Amino acid sequence: MGAARGSLSPGRRVERLGALLIAEAGWTGSGKFAVGAWRYTEKQDDIRDLDPAGDPARSDAQGVYLLAEHPLDVRTEGPRRAVAFARLAFRTATPPTFPGVGRPGY
C-alpha cells in the first residue's frame, strides 16, 4: 500500500492511510488489565507541521496504551453490569504538544 494521493474533484484529495496494526496482551479474571500498541504502516499528515511546499508534513503515527477494568458489583453479570475503568494512552506527536490522554470512568 503506497501513500497515493489523487484528486476526485477540485479541492478534494484521496489519501491511503495504510494498514492500522494493533497488538494487545492482557489478563482477565474478575476484571481486566491490558497493554497494547498501534501503528499505521504509512506516514500520516501532521495536523500542525507543514513541508516546504505548504502541504502537511508526513510523520509516523504510533502509540501505546494501558487499560484496566473492574466490575463495581462482582455478583452482577451480563450487559447491565457496572464497570469502573481507567485508560491511559500515549502517541508520537510532532510537535510534542499533546502526546497522551487518560480517562477514568464507570
PDB file of C-alpha atoms in Angstrom:
ATOM      1  CA  MET A   1       0.000   0.000   0.000  1.00  0.00           C
ATOM      2  CA  GLY A   2       1.644   3.215  -1.062  1.00  0.00           C
ATOM      3  CA  ALA A   3       0.669   6.668   0.087  1.00  0.00           C
ATOM      4  CA  ALA A   4      -1.131   7.589  -3.126  1.00  0.00           C
ATOM      5  CA  ARG A   5      -2.698  10.996  -3.469  1.00  0.00           C
ATOM      6  CA  GLY A   6      -5.067  11.983  -6.207  1.00  0.00           C
ATOM      7  CA  SER A   7      -7.944  14.295  -6.947  1.00  0.00           C
ATOM      8  CA  LEU A   8     -11.619  13.333  -7.046  1.00  0.00           C
ATOM      9  CA  SER A   9     -12.758  16.882  -7.657  1.00  0.00           C
ATOM     10  CA  PRO A  10     -11.234  20.345  -7.238  1.00  0.00           C
ATOM     11  CA  GLY A  11     -10.088  20.843  -3.650  1.00  0.00           C
ATOM     12  CA  ARG A  12     -10.593  17.197  -2.676  1.00  0.00           C
ATOM     13  CA  ARG A  13      -7.723  14.721  -2.156  1.00  0.00           C
ATOM     14  CA  VAL A  14      -7.625  10.978  -1.734  1.00  0.00           C
ATOM     15  CA  GLU A  15      -5.027   9.539   0.582  1.00  0.00           C
ATOM     16  CA  ARG A  16      -4.185   5.983   1.522  1.00  0.00           C
ATOM     17  CA  LEU A  17      -3.657   5.748   5.263  1.00  0.00           C
ATOM     18  CA  GLY A  18      -2.003   2.333   5.178  1.00  0.00           C
ATOM     19  CA  ALA A  19      -2.899  -0.511   7.488  1.00  0.00           C
ATOM     20  CA  LEU A  20      -3.547   0.055  11.178  1.00  0.00           C
ATOM     21  CA  LEU A  21      -1.599  -2.602  13.101  1.00  0.00           C
ATOM     22  CA  ILE A  22      -2.697  -3.309  16.691  1.00  0.00           C
ATOM     23  CA  ALA A  23      -1.262  -5.716  19.262  1.00  0.00           C
ATOM     24  CA  GLU A  24      -2.680  -6.220  22.750  1.00  0.00           C
ATOM     25  CA  ALA A  25      -1.839  -8.525  25.636  1.00  0.00           C
ATOM     26  CA  GLY A  26      -3.702  -8.725  28.881  1.00  0.00           C
ATOM     27  CA  TRP A  27      -5.130 -10.591  31.803  1.00  0.00           C
ATOM     28  CA  THR A  28      -8.788 -11.216  32.585  1.00  0.00           C
ATOM     29  CA  GLY A  29     -10.172 -12.513  35.838  1.00  0.00           C
ATOM     30  CA  SER A  30     -12.699 -10.628  37.935  1.00  0.00           C
ATOM     31  CA  GLY A  31     -11.593  -7.595  35.879  1.00  0.00           C
ATOM     32  CA  LYS A  32      -9.250  -6.868  33.000  1.00  0.00           C
ATOM     33  CA  PHE A  33      -5.777  -5.384  32.623  1.00  0.00           C
ATOM     34  CA  ALA A  34      -4.207  -4.930  29.191  1.00  0.00           C
ATOM     35  CA  VAL A  35      -1.331  -3.203  27.444  1.00  0.00           C
ATOM     36  CA  GLY A  36      -1.239  -2.594  23.721  1.00  0.00           C
ATOM     37  CA  ALA A  37       0.469  -0.805  20.874  1.00  0.00           C
ATOM     38  CA  TRP A  38      -0.683   0.508  17.496  1.00  0.00           C
ATOM     39  CA  ARG A  39       0.974   1.853  14.356  1.00  0.00           C
ATOM     40  CA  TYR A  40      -0.026   2.900  10.850  1.00  0.00           C
ATOM     41  CA  THR A  41       2.115   1.338   8.128  1.00  0.00           C
ATOM     42  CA  GLU A  42       2.195   4.626   6.163  1.00  0.00           C
ATOM     43  CA  LYS A  43       3.248   8.060   7.352  1.00  0.00           C
ATOM     44  CA  GLN A  44       0.294  10.338   8.136  1.00  0.00           C
ATOM     45  CA  ASP A  45      -0.398  14.025   7.552  1.00  0.00           C
ATOM     46  CA  ASP A  46       0.721  16.062  10.541  1.00  0.00           C
ATOM     47  CA  ILE A  47      -2.060  18.427  11.639  1.00  0.00           C
ATOM     48  CA  ARG A  48       0.361  21.171  12.743  1.00  0.00           C
ATOM     49  CA  ASP A  49       3.580  20.907  10.708  1.00  0.00           C
ATOM     50  CA  LEU A  50       3.923  21.872   7.027  1.00  0.00           C
ATOM     51  CA  ASP A  51       6.526  20.865   4.474  1.00  0.00           C
ATOM     52  CA  PRO A  52       8.364  23.499   2.368  1.00  0.00           C
ATOM     53  CA  ALA A  53       5.592  23.394  -0.280  1.00  0.00           C
ATOM     54  CA  GLY A  54       2.956  24.262   2.352  1.00  0.00           C
ATOM     55  CA  ASP A  55       1.406  20.791   2.424  1.00  0.00           C
ATOM     56  CA  PRO A  56       1.008  18.844   5.676  1.00  0.00           C
ATOM     57  CA  ALA A  57       4.301  17.196   6.653  1.00  0.00           C
ATOM     58  CA  ARG A  58       4.231  13.397   6.762  1.00  0.00           C
ATOM     59  CA  SER A  59       5.184  11.681  10.021  1.00  0.00           C
ATOM     60  CA  ASP A  60       4.948   8.300  11.763  1.00  0.00           C
ATOM     61  CA  ALA A  61       1.735   7.633  13.686  1.00  0.00           C
ATOM     62  CA  GLN A  62       2.082   5.135  16.532  1.00  0.00           C
ATOM     63  CA  GLY A  63       1.304   4.770  20.201  1.00  0.00           C
ATOM     64  CA  VAL A  64       0.866   2.576  23.267  1.00  0.00           C
ATOM     65  CA  TYR A  65      -1.944   2.229  25.796  1.00  0.00           C
ATOM     66  CA  LEU A  66      -2.840   0.689  29.145  1.00  0.00           C
ATOM     67  CA  LEU A  67      -6.324  -0.164  30.318  1.00  0.00           C
ATOM     68  CA  ALA A  68      -7.843  -1.548  33.484  1.00  0.00           C
ATOM     69  CA  GLU A  69     -11.441  -2.532  34.184  1.00  0.00           C
ATOM     70  CA  HIS A  70     -13.109  -3.916  37.286  1.00  0.00           C
ATOM     71  CA  PRO A  71     -16.789  -4.597  37.997  1.00  0.00           C
ATOM     72  CA  LEU A  72     -18.352  -2.434  40.701  1.00  0.00           C
ATOM     73  CA  ASP A  73     -20.513  -5.372  41.832  1.00  0.00           C
ATOM     74  CA  VAL A  74     -18.912  -8.770  41.147  1.00  0.00           C
ATOM     75  CA  ARG A  75     -22.258 -10.535  41.770  1.00  0.00           C
ATOM     76  CA  THR A  76     -23.947  -8.887  38.757  1.00  0.00           C
ATOM     77  CA  GLU A  77     -23.450 -10.468  35.305  1.00  0.00           C
ATOM     78  CA  GLY A  78     -24.439  -9.518  31.774  1.00  0.00           C
ATOM     79  CA  PRO A  79     -24.825  -6.237  29.872  1.00  0.00           C
ATOM     80  CA  ARG A  80     -26.208  -4.325  32.900  1.00  0.00           C
ATOM     81  CA  ARG A  81     -23.021  -4.917  34.903  1.00  0.00           C
ATOM     82  CA  ALA A  82     -21.439  -1.611  36.009  1.00  0.00           C
ATOM     83  CA  VAL A  83     -17.691  -1.480  35.421  1.00  0.00           C
ATOM     84  CA  ALA A  84     -15.112   1.084  36.563  1.00  0.00           C
ATOM     85  CA  PHE A  85     -12.291   1.658  34.093  1.00  0.00           C
ATOM     86  CA  ALA A  86      -9.124   3.637  33.527  1.00  0.00           C
ATOM     87  CA  ARG A  87      -7.407   4.124  30.180  1.00  0.00           C
ATOM     88  CA  LEU A  88      -4.063   5.765  29.552  1.00  0.00           C
ATOM     89  CA  ALA A  89      -2.693   6.295  26.038  1.00  0.00           C
ATOM     90  CA  PHE A  90       0.486   7.801  24.585  1.00  0.00           C
ATOM     91  CA  ARG A  91       1.223   8.514  20.934  1.00  0.00           C
ATOM     92  CA  THR A  92       4.020  10.014  18.901  1.00  0.00           C
ATOM     93  CA  ALA A  93       3.403  13.683  18.322  1.00  0.00           C
ATOM     94  CA  THR A  94       5.123  16.213  16.102  1.00  0.00           C
ATOM     95  CA  PRO A  95       5.400  18.683  17.709  1.00  0.00           C
ATOM     96  CA  PRO A  96       5.008  17.024  21.128  1.00  0.00           C
ATOM     97  CA  THR A  97       2.183  19.294  22.316  1.00  0.00           C
ATOM     98  CA  PHE A  98      -0.380  16.617  23.247  1.00  0.00           C
ATOM     99  CA  PRO A  99       1.284  13.197  23.390  1.00  0.00           C
ATOM    100  CA  GLY A 100      -1.098  11.421  25.772  1.00  0.00           C
ATOM    101  CA  VAL A 101      -4.522  11.132  27.341  1.00  0.00           C
ATOM    102  CA  GLY A 102      -6.021   9.442  30.397  1.00  0.00           C
ATOM    103  CA  ARG A 103      -9.672   8.604  31.072  1.00  0.00           C
ATOM    104  CA  PRO A 104     -11.282   7.228  34.216  1.00  0.00           C
ATOM    105  CA  GLY A 105     -14.956   6.320  34.266  1.00  0.00           C
ATOM    106  CA  TYR A 106     -17.711   3.844  35.085  1.00  0.00           C
TER     107      TYR A 106
END
